């Protein structure tokens, strides 16, 4: 017998949070999120509940936890895009289609009760969260920024009447294949800087970088991501969360801002040390050993995750992205660094896809957002 219950008691909420670690136990590609951060979704003062509401369901087969799913009514997103949607996220399930059906039935019923017309996802409260269902690259280790799922998830969702809305691709980007290519990127970056009187912002450390450029940084994010799929407007609480998280891992050597002749930020690119291995071995908990491993990865990373790249829309067609590419070339010249992981890039983002062609890049994953009409 399959039973779906809303996770309202402490025990049910703990089961909701713990289920992925049980489901993926022994899977070498799964990387859990930080458990302390995940627990916040059950706090009434969670930063996103000013603009959203959410529901959390557990599924049990014969009394044993067999799956979970969350539904999100992201009101600011619906207003921005003129939609009536509920998002689904944190979907995990055993290899049992009927359990998956029961979970989605619960979310769809909740969506209808809220007067919504579509269900879409996996999408979180904002694009700062993990999003997209893995549909290619099941033999690749997940990054800390993105979720892993088993191969049967996609077929289950499609059998339930969901279809593709967008795909993201992920690539591993290495130093250009030859020195001539690297020199060409450098010369092009220098030319663009001279032509438009641009220069790179400076900082002695990560804290100074954030203190100096955070206001311009958020302005660029709001402007450059305004029309990007699934994005929602930044609130003050979201900005504070982002800065707090950045303070833990940002290194000025792995971040850049481009300034115009008046000192205004017109573009930025930020990479983060990959801490996937440290988090995977500790189940997402910051144990003393996990903390030591994470700090080691932050100080001397083997892999970088490309966190955020943004260009002021007024500067998009002036070749500014090549300056960011040149800074990435400098980072990848470190012999200790193996590669940078792009994380999610929309497949139809021609500008970013063309940028990676200048490197030794290999696409290794694909993720999908699904949609289903309820009426």
CSV table of C-alpha atoms in Angstrom, one decimal:
chain,number,residue,atom,x,y,z
A,1,UNK,CA,0.0,0.0,0.0
A,2,UNK,CA,1.2,3.5,-0.9
A,3,UNK,CA,0.5,6.4,1.4
A,4,UNK,CA,1.4,10.0,0.9
A,5,UNK,CA,1.6,12.3,3.9
A,6,UNK,CA,2.5,16.0,4.3
A,7,UNK,CA,5.7,16.4,6.3
A,8,UNK,CA,4.5,18.4,9.2
A,9,UNK,CA,5.8,16.6,12.3
A,10,UNK,CA,9.5,16.8,13.3
A,11,UNK,CA,9.9,13.1,12.5
A,12,UNK,CA,8.3,13.4,9.1
A,13,UNK,CA,10.5,16.4,8.3
A,14,UNK,CA,13.6,14.6,9.3
A,15,UNK,CA,12.5,11.7,7.1
A,16,UNK,CA,12.1,14.1,4.2
A,17,UNK,CA,15.6,15.5,4.7
A,18,UNK,CA,17.3,12.2,5.3
A,19,UNK,CA,15.7,10.2,2.5
A,20,UNK,CA,18.2,11.2,-0.3
A,21,UNK,CA,21.2,10.0,1.8
A,22,UNK,CA,19.5,6.7,2.2
A,23,UNK,CA,18.4,6.4,-1.4
A,24,UNK,CA,21.8,7.2,-2.8
A,25,UNK,CA,23.9,5.4,-0.2
A,26,UNK,CA,26.8,3.8,-2.0
A,27,UNK,CA,26.3,5.9,-5.2
A,28,UNK,CA,29.7,7.4,-6.1
A,29,UNK,CA,28.1,10.3,-8.1
A,30,UNK,CA,25.7,11.8,-5.5
A,31,UNK,CA,26.7,14.9,-3.6
A,32,UNK,CA,24.3,15.9,-0.8
A,33,UNK,CA,23.5,19.5,-0.1
A,34,UNK,CA,24.6,21.1,3.2
A,35,UNK,CA,22.2,19.6,5.8
A,36,UNK,CA,22.2,22.8,7.9
A,37,UNK,CA,20.9,24.8,4.9
A,38,UNK,CA,18.3,22.2,4.0
A,39,UNK,CA,16.8,22.2,7.5
A,40,UNK,CA,15.9,25.9,7.0
A,41,UNK,CA,13.1,25.0,4.6
A,42,UNK,CA,11.1,23.9,7.7
A,43,UNK,CA,11.7,27.2,9.5
A,44,UNK,CA,8.8,29.7,9.4
A,45,UNK,CA,11.3,32.6,8.9
A,46,UNK,CA,13.0,30.9,5.8
A,47,UNK,CA,14.0,33.8,3.5
A,48,UNK,CA,11.8,32.7,0.6
A,49,UNK,CA,8.6,32.5,2.5
A,50,UNK,CA,8.1,36.3,2.1
A,51,UNK,CA,7.4,35.7,-1.6
A,52,UNK,CA,6.5,32.0,-1.7
A,53,UNK,CA,4.7,29.1,0.1
A,54,UNK,CA,5.6,25.5,-0.1
A,55,UNK,CA,4.4,22.0,0.8
A,56,UNK,CA,6.5,18.9,1.5
A,57,UNK,CA,5.3,15.3,0.9
A,58,UNK,CA,6.6,11.9,2.0
A,59,UNK,CA,5.5,8.7,0.3
A,60,UNK,CA,5.5,5.4,2.2
A,61,UNK,CA,5.1,1.9,0.7
A,62,UNK,CA,3.9,-0.5,3.3
A,63,UNK,CA,5.0,1.9,6.0
A,64,UNK,CA,8.5,2.4,4.7
A,65,UNK,CA,9.7,5.7,3.4
A,66,UNK,CA,9.8,5.4,-0.4
A,67,UNK,CA,9.9,8.9,-1.9
A,68,UNK,CA,9.6,12.6,-1.3
A,69,UNK,CA,8.6,15.8,-3.3
A,70,UNK,CA,8.1,19.5,-2.6
A,71,UNK,CA,5.7,21.9,-4.3
A,72,UNK,CA,6.5,25.6,-4.4
A,73,UNK,CA,4.1,28.4,-5.2
A,74,UNK,CA,6.6,31.1,-6.1
A,75,UNK,CA,4.4,34.2,-6.3
A,76,UNK,CA,7.1,36.7,-7.4
A,77,UNK,CA,8.0,34.4,-10.3
A,78,UNK,CA,4.3,34.1,-11.4
A,79,UNK,CA,4.0,37.9,-11.3
A,80,UNK,CA,7.2,38.4,-13.2
A,81,UNK,CA,6.4,35.9,-15.9
A,82,UNK,CA,2.6,36.3,-16.0
A,83,UNK,CA,2.1,32.6,-15.1
A,84,UNK,CA,0.0,30.5,-12.8
A,85,UNK,CA,2.5,27.8,-11.9
A,86,UNK,CA,3.6,25.6,-9.0
A,87,UNK,CA,7.2,24.4,-9.1
A,88,UNK,CA,8.2,20.9,-8.0
A,89,UNK,CA,11.6,20.2,-6.5
A,90,UNK,CA,13.4,17.8,-4.1
A,91,UNK,CA,11.8,14.9,-5.9
A,92,UNK,CA,13.5,11.6,-4.9
A,93,UNK,CA,12.0,8.2,-5.2
A,94,UNK,CA,12.7,4.5,-5.2
A,95,UNK,CA,12.5,2.7,-8.6
A,96,UNK,CA,8.7,2.4,-8.3
A,97,UNK,CA,6.5,4.3,-10.8
A,98,UNK,CA,3.4,4.0,-8.6
A,99,UNK,CA,5.2,5.8,-5.8
A,100,UNK,CA,6.3,8.5,-8.2
A,101,UNK,CA,2.7,8.9,-9.4
A,102,UNK,CA,1.3,9.2,-5.9
A,103,UNK,CA,3.8,12.0,-5.1
A,104,UNK,CA,3.0,14.0,-8.3
A,105,UNK,CA,-0.7,13.5,-7.7
A,106,UNK,CA,-0.3,15.1,-4.3
A,107,UNK,CA,1.6,18.1,-5.8
A,108,UNK,CA,-0.8,18.5,-8.6
A,109,UNK,CA,-3.8,18.4,-6.3
A,110,UNK,CA,-2.2,21.1,-4.1
A,111,UNK,CA,-1.5,23.2,-7.2
A,112,UNK,CA,-5.1,23.0,-8.3
A,113,UNK,CA,-6.3,24.0,-4.8
A,114,UNK,CA,-4.1,27.1,-5.1
A,115,UNK,CA,-5.8,27.9,-8.4
A,116,UNK,CA,-2.7,27.2,-10.5
A,117,UNK,CA,-2.7,25.9,-14.1
A,118,UNK,CA,0.7,24.3,-14.6
A,119,UNK,CA,3.3,22.4,-12.7
A,120,UNK,CA,7.0,22.9,-13.7
A,121,UNK,CA,10.4,21.7,-12.5
A,122,UNK,CA,12.6,20.7,-11.0
A,123,UNK,CA,12.9,24.3,-10.0
A,124,UNK,CA,13.6,25.7,-6.5
A,125,UNK,CA,12.5,28.9,-4.8
A,126,UNK,CA,15.0,30.8,-7.1
A,127,UNK,CA,17.8,29.9,-9.5
A,128,UNK,CA,20.3,30.1,-6.6
A,129,UNK,CA,19.1,26.6,-5.7
A,130,UNK,CA,19.7,23.3,-7.3
A,131,UNK,CA,17.5,22.9,-10.4
A,132,UNK,CA,16.9,20.7,-13.4
A,133,UNK,CA,16.6,16.9,-13.7
A,134,UNK,CA,19.7,15.0,-14.8
A,135,UNK,CA,19.0,13.3,-18.1
A,136,UNK,CA,22.5,12.7,-19.4
A,137,UNK,CA,25.7,12.1,-17.5
A,138,UNK,CA,24.6,9.6,-14.9
A,139,UNK,CA,28.2,8.3,-14.6
A,140,UNK,CA,29.5,11.8,-13.7
A,141,UNK,CA,30.0,13.0,-10.2
A,142,UNK,CA,27.6,15.8,-9.3
A,143,UNK,CA,28.9,19.2,-8.3
A,144,UNK,CA,28.0,20.7,-5.0
A,145,UNK,CA,25.8,23.3,-6.7
A,146,UNK,CA,23.7,20.7,-8.6
A,147,UNK,CA,21.7,17.6,-7.7
A,148,UNK,CA,22.1,14.0,-8.9
A,149,UNK,CA,19.3,11.7,-9.7
A,150,UNK,CA,18.9,8.1,-11.0
A,151,UNK,CA,18.2,7.4,-14.7
A,152,UNK,CA,14.6,6.2,-14.1
A,153,UNK,CA,13.4,9.6,-12.9
A,154,UNK,CA,13.0,11.1,-16.3
A,155,UNK,CA,11.0,8.3,-17.8
A,156,UNK,CA,8.7,8.3,-14.7
A,157,UNK,CA,8.0,12.0,-15.1
A,158,UNK,CA,7.4,11.7,-18.8
A,159,UNK,CA,4.9,8.9,-18.2
A,160,UNK,CA,3.0,11.2,-15.9
A,161,UNK,CA,2.4,13.7,-18.8
A,162,UNK,CA,5.3,16.1,-18.4
A,163,UNK,CA,7.2,17.4,-21.4
A,164,UNK,CA,10.4,19.3,-21.9
A,165,UNK,CA,10.4,23.0,-21.4
A,166,UNK,CA,14.1,23.8,-21.4
A,167,UNK,CA,17.4,22.0,-21.2
A,168,UNK,CA,20.6,23.0,-19.6
A,169,UNK,CA,24.0,21.6,-20.5
A,170,UNK,CA,27.1,21.3,-18.3
A,171,UNK,CA,30.7,21.1,-19.5
A,172,UNK,CA,34.2,20.5,-18.1
A,173,UNK,CA,36.4,23.4,-19.3
A,174,UNK,CA,40.2,23.1,-19.4
A,175,UNK,CA,43.0,25.3,-20.4
A,176,UNK,CA,43.0,26.0,-24.2
A,177,UNK,CA,44.5,23.2,-26.2
A,178,UNK,CA,47.5,25.2,-27.3
A,179,UNK,CA,49.4,28.4,-26.3
A,180,UNK,CA,48.4,30.1,-29.5
A,181,UNK,CA,44.7,29.9,-28.5
A,182,UNK,CA,45.4,31.3,-25.0
A,183,UNK,CA,47.5,34.1,-26.5
A,184,UNK,CA,44.6,35.0,-28.9
A,185,UNK,CA,42.2,35.2,-26.0
A,186,UNK,CA,44.6,37.5,-24.1
A,187,UNK,CA,45.1,39.8,-27.1
A,188,UNK,CA,41.4,40.1,-27.8
A,189,UNK,CA,40.8,40.9,-24.1
A,190,UNK,CA,43.5,43.6,-24.1
A,191,UNK,CA,42.0,45.1,-27.3
A,192,UNK,CA,38.5,45.3,-25.9
A,193,UNK,CA,39.8,46.9,-22.7
A,194,UNK,CA,41.7,49.5,-24.7
A,195,UNK,CA,38.9,50.2,-27.1
A,196,UNK,CA,36.3,50.8,-24.4
A,197,UNK,CA,38.6,52.1,-21.6
A,198,UNK,CA,37.8,49.1,-19.4
A,199,UNK,CA,39.8,47.7,-16.5
A,200,UNK,CA,39.6,45.0,-13.9
A,201,UNK,CA,38.6,45.7,-10.3
A,202,UNK,CA,41.2,45.0,-7.7
A,203,UNK,CA,41.0,43.6,-4.2
A,204,UNK,CA,43.5,42.2,-1.7
A,205,UNK,CA,41.2,39.4,-0.5
A,206,UNK,CA,37.8,37.9,-0.9
A,207,UNK,CA,36.2,40.1,1.8
A,208,UNK,CA,37.5,43.3,0.3
A,209,UNK,CA,36.3,42.1,-3.1
A,210,UNK,CA,32.8,41.7,-1.8
A,211,UNK,CA,32.8,45.0,0.2
A,212,UNK,CA,33.9,46.9,-2.8
A,213,UNK,CA,31.8,45.4,-5.5
A,214,UNK,CA,28.7,43.8,-4.0
A,215,UNK,CA,26.4,46.6,-4.9
A,216,UNK,CA,27.5,46.7,-8.6
A,217,UNK,CA,27.5,42.9,-8.5
A,218,UNK,CA,23.8,42.6,-7.6
A,219,UNK,CA,22.9,45.3,-10.1
A,220,UNK,CA,24.6,43.3,-12.9
A,221,UNK,CA,22.8,40.1,-11.7
A,222,UNK,CA,19.4,41.8,-11.8
A,223,UNK,CA,20.0,43.3,-15.2
A,224,UNK,CA,21.8,40.4,-17.0
A,225,UNK,CA,19.5,37.6,-15.6
A,226,UNK,CA,16.2,39.5,-15.9
A,227,UNK,CA,15.0,37.5,-18.9
A,228,UNK,CA,16.7,34.2,-18.0
A,229,UNK,CA,14.4,31.2,-17.5
A,230,UNK,CA,13.2,30.6,-14.0
A,231,UNK,CA,14.8,33.7,-12.4
A,232,UNK,CA,13.0,35.7,-9.7
A,233,UNK,CA,13.8,39.2,-8.5
A,234,UNK,CA,16.4,39.5,-5.7
A,235,UNK,CA,15.1,40.4,-2.3
A,236,UNK,CA,17.3,42.0,0.4
A,237,UNK,CA,17.2,38.6,2.3
A,238,UNK,CA,18.3,36.7,-0.8
A,239,UNK,CA,21.2,39.2,-1.3
A,240,UNK,CA,22.3,38.8,2.3
A,241,UNK,CA,22.2,35.0,2.0
A,242,UNK,CA,24.3,35.1,-1.1
A,243,UNK,CA,26.9,37.4,0.4
A,244,UNK,CA,27.1,35.3,3.6
A,245,UNK,CA,27.6,32.2,1.5
A,246,UNK,CA,30.2,33.9,-0.7
A,247,UNK,CA,32.2,35.0,2.4
A,248,UNK,CA,32.8,31.4,3.2
A,249,UNK,CA,34.3,30.4,-0.1
A,250,UNK,CA,35.2,33.3,-2.3
A,251,UNK,CA,38.8,34.0,-3.3
A,252,UNK,CA,39.8,37.2,-5.1
A,253,UNK,CA,42.0,35.0,-7.4
A,254,UNK,CA,38.9,33.2,-8.7
A,255,UNK,CA,36.6,36.3,-9.2
A,256,UNK,CA,36.7,39.3,-11.4
A,257,UNK,CA,34.7,42.4,-12.1
A,258,UNK,CA,35.1,44.6,-15.1
A,259,UNK,CA,34.8,48.4,-14.6
A,260,UNK,CA,34.2,51.1,-17.1
A,261,UNK,CA,36.2,54.4,-17.2
A,262,UNK,CA,34.0,55.8,-14.4
A,263,UNK,CA,34.5,52.8,-12.1
A,264,UNK,CA,31.0,51.3,-12.7
A,265,UNK,CA,30.7,47.5,-12.7
A,266,UNK,CA,29.7,46.4,-16.2
A,267,UNK,CA,30.5,42.6,-16.0
A,268,UNK,CA,31.5,40.0,-13.5
A,269,UNK,CA,32.5,36.4,-13.2
A,270,UNK,CA,32.9,34.3,-10.0
A,271,UNK,CA,34.2,30.8,-9.6
A,272,UNK,CA,34.0,28.7,-6.4
A,273,UNK,CA,36.3,25.9,-5.2
A,274,UNK,CA,34.5,22.6,-5.6
A,275,UNK,CA,33.9,21.0,-2.2
A,276,UNK,CA,31.8,18.0,-3.5
A,277,UNK,CA,34.1,15.3,-2.2
A,278,UNK,CA,34.3,16.8,1.3
A,279,UNK,CA,30.5,17.0,1.5
A,280,UNK,CA,29.8,13.6,-0.1
A,281,UNK,CA,31.9,11.7,2.5
A,282,UNK,CA,30.1,13.4,5.4
A,283,UNK,CA,26.5,13.2,4.1
A,284,UNK,CA,26.2,16.9,3.8
A,285,UNK,CA,27.1,17.5,7.5
A,286,UNK,CA,29.9,19.8,8.6
A,287,UNK,CA,31.8,17.3,10.7
A,288,UNK,CA,35.3,18.3,11.9
A,289,UNK,CA,36.8,16.0,9.2
A,290,UNK,CA,34.5,17.4,6.5
A,291,UNK,CA,35.3,20.9,7.5
A,292,UNK,CA,39.0,20.2,7.3
A,293,UNK,CA,38.6,18.7,3.8
A,294,UNK,CA,36.4,21.6,2.7
A,295,UNK,CA,38.9,24.2,3.9
A,296,UNK,CA,41.6,22.3,2.1
A,297,UNK,CA,39.6,22.3,-1.1
A,298,UNK,CA,38.8,26.0,-0.8
A,299,UNK,CA,42.5,27.0,-0.2
A,300,UNK,CA,43.9,24.8,-2.9
A,301,UNK,CA,41.2,23.6,-5.2
A,302,UNK,CA,41.6,20.9,-7.9
A,303,UNK,CA,38.3,21.9,-9.6
A,304,UNK,CA,36.5,25.2,-9.9
A,305,UNK,CA,32.7,25.6,-10.3
A,306,UNK,CA,31.7,28.5,-12.5
A,307,UNK,CA,29.2,30.2,-10.2
A,308,UNK,CA,27.9,33.3,-11.9
A,309,UNK,CA,28.8,35.2,-15.1
A,310,UNK,CA,26.9,38.4,-15.8
A,311,UNK,CA,27.3,41.2,-18.4
A,312,UNK,CA,25.3,44.5,-18.4
A,313,UNK,CA,22.9,44.1,-21.3
A,314,UNK,CA,24.2,47.4,-22.7
A,315,UNK,CA,27.6,45.9,-23.1
A,316,UNK,CA,26.7,42.4,-24.3
A,317,UNK,CA,27.6,43.0,-28.0
A,318,UNK,CA,31.0,44.6,-27.4
A,319,UNK,CA,33.0,41.5,-26.7
A,320,UNK,CA,33.3,42.0,-23.0
A,321,UNK,CA,32.9,38.3,-22.3
A,322,UNK,CA,36.3,37.7,-23.8
A,323,UNK,CA,37.8,39.6,-20.8
A,324,UNK,CA,36.1,37.1,-18.4
A,325,UNK,CA,37.4,34.3,-20.6
A,326,UNK,CA,40.9,35.6,-20.3
A,327,UNK,CA,40.6,35.7,-16.5
A,328,UNK,CA,39.5,32.1,-16.6
A,329,UNK,CA,42.5,31.2,-18.7
A,330,UNK,CA,44.7,32.7,-16.0
A,331,UNK,CA,43.0,30.6,-13.4
A,332,UNK,CA,43.3,27.4,-15.4
A,333,UNK,CA,47.0,28.0,-16.0
A,334,UNK,CA,47.5,26.8,-12.4
A,335,UNK,CA,48.9,23.3,-12.8
A,336,UNK,CA,47.1,22.1,-9.7
A,337,UNK,CA,43.7,22.9,-11.2
A,338,UNK,CA,42.3,20.1,-13.4
A,339,UNK,CA,39.3,21.9,-14.9
A,340,UNK,CA,36.4,24.2,-14.3
A,341,UNK,CA,32.8,22.9,-14.2
A,342,UNK,CA,30.4,25.2,-16.0
A,343,UNK,CA,27.4,24.0,-14.0
A,344,UNK,CA,24.1,24.9,-15.8
A,345,UNK,CA,24.1,26.8,-19.1
A,346,UNK,CA,20.9,27.0,-21.1
A,347,UNK,CA,21.4,25.0,-24.3
A,348,UNK,CA,20.2,27.9,-26.4
A,349,UNK,CA,22.6,30.4,-24.9
A,350,UNK,CA,24.7,30.8,-28.0
A,351,UNK,CA,27.0,33.4,-26.4
A,352,UNK,CA,28.1,31.2,-23.5
A,353,UNK,CA,28.3,28.0,-25.7
A,354,UNK,CA,30.6,29.9,-28.2
A,355,UNK,CA,32.7,31.1,-25.3
A,356,UNK,CA,33.6,27.6,-24.2
A,357,UNK,CA,34.6,26.7,-27.7
A,358,UNK,CA,37.8,28.7,-27.1
A,359,UNK,CA,38.8,26.3,-24.4
A,360,UNK,CA,39.4,22.6,-24.3
A,361,UNK,CA,35.8,21.9,-23.3
A,362,UNK,CA,33.7,18.7,-23.1
A,363,UNK,CA,30.0,18.6,-22.4
A,364,UNK,CA,29.4,15.9,-19.8
A,365,UNK,CA,25.8,16.5,-18.5
A,366,UNK,CA,22.4,17.6,-19.5
A,367,UNK,CA,19.5,18.6,-17.3
A,368,UNK,CA,15.9,19.3,-18.0
A,369,UNK,CA,13.0,21.3,-16.7
A,370,UNK,CA,9.6,19.7,-17.4
A,371,UNK,CA,6.1,21.3,-17.6
A,372,UNK,CA,2.6,19.9,-17.4
A,373,UNK,CA,-0.7,21.7,-17.9
A,374,UNK,CA,-3.4,21.0,-15.3
A,375,UNK,CA,-6.3,22.4,-17.2
